[in-house]
Amino acid sequence: MKLNMSKLIFMNVISLSTLLSFSVNNWLTMWILMELVLFMFIPLMTKNKINDQSMKYFIVQSFSSYLFLFSMVFNSINETPLDSLMTLISLSMKIGLTPFHLWKPEIMNKLSWKECILLTTLIKITPLILINKILTLKMLVLPLVLNLFVGSLTGLNQLNLSKMMAFSSIFNLSWMIASFLISKKMLITFLSLYFFLNVKIMMLFKKNNLIFKNQLLFTEMKPKMSINLSFLSISGLPPLTGFYPKILILSELIQYSKILVMSMILTSLSSIFMYIQMNTSSLTNFFLKKKNFKSSILVNFTSINLLIFPMMMYMWSN
């Protein structure tokens, strides 16, 4: 009971700190909120004892926090391009943006799915808000393009599902930062749909005890189809739900950077290819299992990825 209460407190502090960061304009307060999230998340990683993953995460996050603190002090004295570069490096390390992303797949590989959900959703919101408020799109074009190609291409040869979700999170960071830079309405639309799909996929992994790709071959038909559709949706395949915020981001972003838009389209094609390849191997081999499911089993899983699309179109038009 005591352990459950402590987890509840940690979760509440992380959620409240993230929500509070939306309404804060002071650098020092944002830094305190990031540190608060860090020290609340480490006990969730460690469970009963300190392990290697928690130490790696602490070292990376503390170093990036110190670097951000130094850049904040230097900016207060005299603002130079070098200070902005230091800020970009520190926040890139904090959220796992390329080329400072190598810690993220290694740490997520050893975490449970609940901690992976936190690491890919709530924890990276505060650094993203800082990136939006401090840095310009001109500074971010090269890191975002590099991040798109690394996140999409390195996920092609991953067999571990947690590592694949880590690279998927790295890939979608570019889309998330772009939505931050466009408008708050775009941000809320993309964040809500991405977080919902991400949580849905990882909870299905947890429920079916899935760790590697080949385990999908022996999964029942209903969760298998739900996972595959969610993967295609999060990659932006039309007419699924994940396609809706991405086409809106592309239509707005093309006015600012055509290179970034072309990179987003090309890397989205490679990520869709990865998920379709996985779907082909899992769906064409389900004859190995005994066909004991009814034909009506495929009714419920499509609603989440198909019905939200016209609803969101109606909401955006009003």
CSV table of C-alpha atoms in Angstrom, one decimal, residues 198-310:
chain,number,residue,atom,x,y,z
A,198,ASN,CA,1.3,5.9,-28.0
A,199,VAL,CA,-0.4,4.9,-24.8
A,200,LYS,CA,-2.8,2.6,-26.6
A,201,ILE,CA,0.1,0.7,-28.4
A,202,MET,CA,2.2,0.3,-25.2
A,203,MET,CA,-0.7,-0.8,-23.1
A,204,LEU,CA,-1.5,-3.5,-25.7
A,205,PHE,CA,2.1,-4.6,-25.5
A,206,LYS,CA,1.9,-4.8,-21.7
A,207,LYS,CA,-1.4,-6.7,-21.8
A,208,ASN,CA,-0.2,-9.3,-24.3
A,209,ASN,CA,3.4,-9.5,-22.8
A,210,LEU,CA,5.0,-8.6,-26.0
A,211,ILE,CA,8.8,-7.8,-26.1
A,212,PHE,CA,9.9,-8.8,-29.6
A,213,LYS,CA,8.4,-8.4,-33.1
A,214,ASN,CA,8.1,-12.1,-33.8
A,215,GLN,CA,5.8,-12.5,-30.8
A,216,LEU,CA,3.1,-10.8,-32.8
A,217,LEU,CA,2.9,-14.0,-34.9
A,218,PHE,CA,1.5,-15.9,-32.0
A,219,THR,CA,-0.8,-13.1,-30.7
A,220,GLU,CA,-4.6,-13.4,-31.0
A,221,MET,CA,-6.2,-11.8,-34.0
A,222,LYS,CA,-8.0,-8.9,-32.3
A,223,PRO,CA,-5.0,-7.4,-30.4
A,224,LYS,CA,-2.8,-8.0,-33.4
A,225,MET,CA,-5.0,-6.0,-35.7
A,226,SER,CA,-5.4,-3.3,-33.2
A,227,ILE,CA,-1.6,-3.0,-32.7
A,228,ASN,CA,-1.0,-3.0,-36.5
A,229,LEU,CA,-3.6,-0.3,-37.2
A,230,SER,CA,-2.3,1.8,-34.4
A,231,PHE,CA,1.2,1.5,-35.8
A,232,LEU,CA,0.0,2.6,-39.2
A,233,SER,CA,-2.0,5.4,-37.7
A,234,ILE,CA,1.0,6.8,-35.7
A,235,SER,CA,3.1,6.7,-38.9
A,236,GLY,CA,0.6,8.9,-40.7
A,237,LEU,CA,-1.0,6.5,-43.2
A,238,PRO,CA,-4.2,8.0,-44.7
A,239,PRO,CA,-7.1,7.8,-43.9
A,240,LEU,CA,-6.2,6.8,-40.3
A,241,THR,CA,-6.3,9.2,-37.4
A,242,GLY,CA,-2.6,9.9,-37.2
A,243,PHE,CA,-2.7,11.3,-40.8
A,244,TYR,CA,-4.9,14.2,-39.8
A,245,PRO,CA,-2.5,16.3,-37.6
A,246,LYS,CA,0.4,15.5,-39.9
A,247,ILE,CA,-1.2,16.9,-43.1
A,248,LEU,CA,-2.2,20.0,-41.1
A,249,ILE,CA,1.4,20.5,-39.9
A,250,LEU,CA,2.7,20.0,-43.5
A,251,SER,CA,0.3,22.5,-45.0
A,252,GLU,CA,1.3,25.2,-42.4
A,253,LEU,CA,5.0,24.4,-42.3
A,254,ILE,CA,5.6,24.6,-46.1
A,255,GLN,CA,5.4,28.4,-45.8
A,256,TYR,CA,8.5,28.4,-43.6
A,257,SER,CA,10.8,25.6,-44.7
A,258,LYS,CA,10.4,23.4,-47.8
A,259,ILE,CA,13.5,21.3,-47.0
A,260,LEU,CA,11.9,20.3,-43.7
A,261,VAL,CA,8.6,19.4,-45.3
A,262,MET,CA,10.2,17.3,-48.0
A,263,SER,CA,12.3,15.5,-45.3
A,264,MET,CA,9.1,14.8,-43.3
A,265,ILE,CA,7.3,13.3,-46.3
A,266,LEU,CA,10.3,11.1,-47.3
A,267,THR,CA,10.9,9.8,-43.8
A,268,SER,CA,7.2,9.2,-43.2
A,269,LEU,CA,7.3,6.9,-46.3
A,270,SER,CA,10.2,4.9,-44.8
A,271,SER,CA,8.4,4.6,-41.4
A,272,ILE,CA,5.2,3.5,-43.1
A,273,PHE,CA,7.2,0.9,-45.0
A,274,MET,CA,8.7,-0.4,-41.7
A,275,TYR,CA,5.2,-0.9,-40.2
A,276,ILE,CA,3.7,-2.4,-43.4
A,277,GLN,CA,6.6,-4.8,-43.5
A,278,MET,CA,5.9,-5.8,-39.9
A,279,ASN,CA,2.1,-6.1,-40.6
A,280,THR,CA,2.8,-8.3,-43.7
A,281,SER,CA,4.9,-10.8,-41.7
A,282,SER,CA,2.4,-10.9,-38.8
A,283,LEU,CA,-0.8,-11.0,-40.7
A,284,THR,CA,0.2,-13.5,-43.4
A,285,ASN,CA,1.5,-16.0,-40.8
A,286,PHE,CA,-1.5,-16.2,-38.6
A,287,PHE,CA,-2.6,-19.5,-40.3
A,288,LEU,CA,-0.1,-21.1,-37.9
A,289,LYS,CA,-2.6,-20.6,-35.1
A,290,LYS,CA,-5.9,-22.3,-34.8
A,291,LYS,CA,-8.7,-20.3,-36.4
A,292,ASN,CA,-11.1,-20.2,-33.5
A,293,PHE,CA,-12.2,-16.5,-33.7
A,294,LYS,CA,-15.5,-15.3,-35.0
A,295,SER,CA,-15.9,-13.0,-38.0
A,296,SER,CA,-17.4,-10.3,-35.7
A,297,ILE,CA,-14.2,-9.9,-33.8
A,298,LEU,CA,-12.9,-7.2,-36.2
A,299,VAL,CA,-15.6,-4.7,-35.4
A,300,ASN,CA,-14.3,-2.8,-32.4
A,301,PHE,CA,-10.6,-2.1,-33.2
A,302,THR,CA,-11.3,0.0,-36.3
A,303,SER,CA,-13.5,2.6,-34.6
A,304,ILE,CA,-10.6,4.3,-32.8
A,305,ASN,CA,-8.5,4.8,-35.9
A,306,LEU,CA,-11.3,5.5,-38.4
A,307,LEU,CA,-14.1,7.4,-36.7
A,308,ILE,CA,-11.9,10.1,-35.1
A,309,PHE,CA,-10.8,11.3,-38.4
A,310,PRO,CA,-14.1,12.8,-39.6
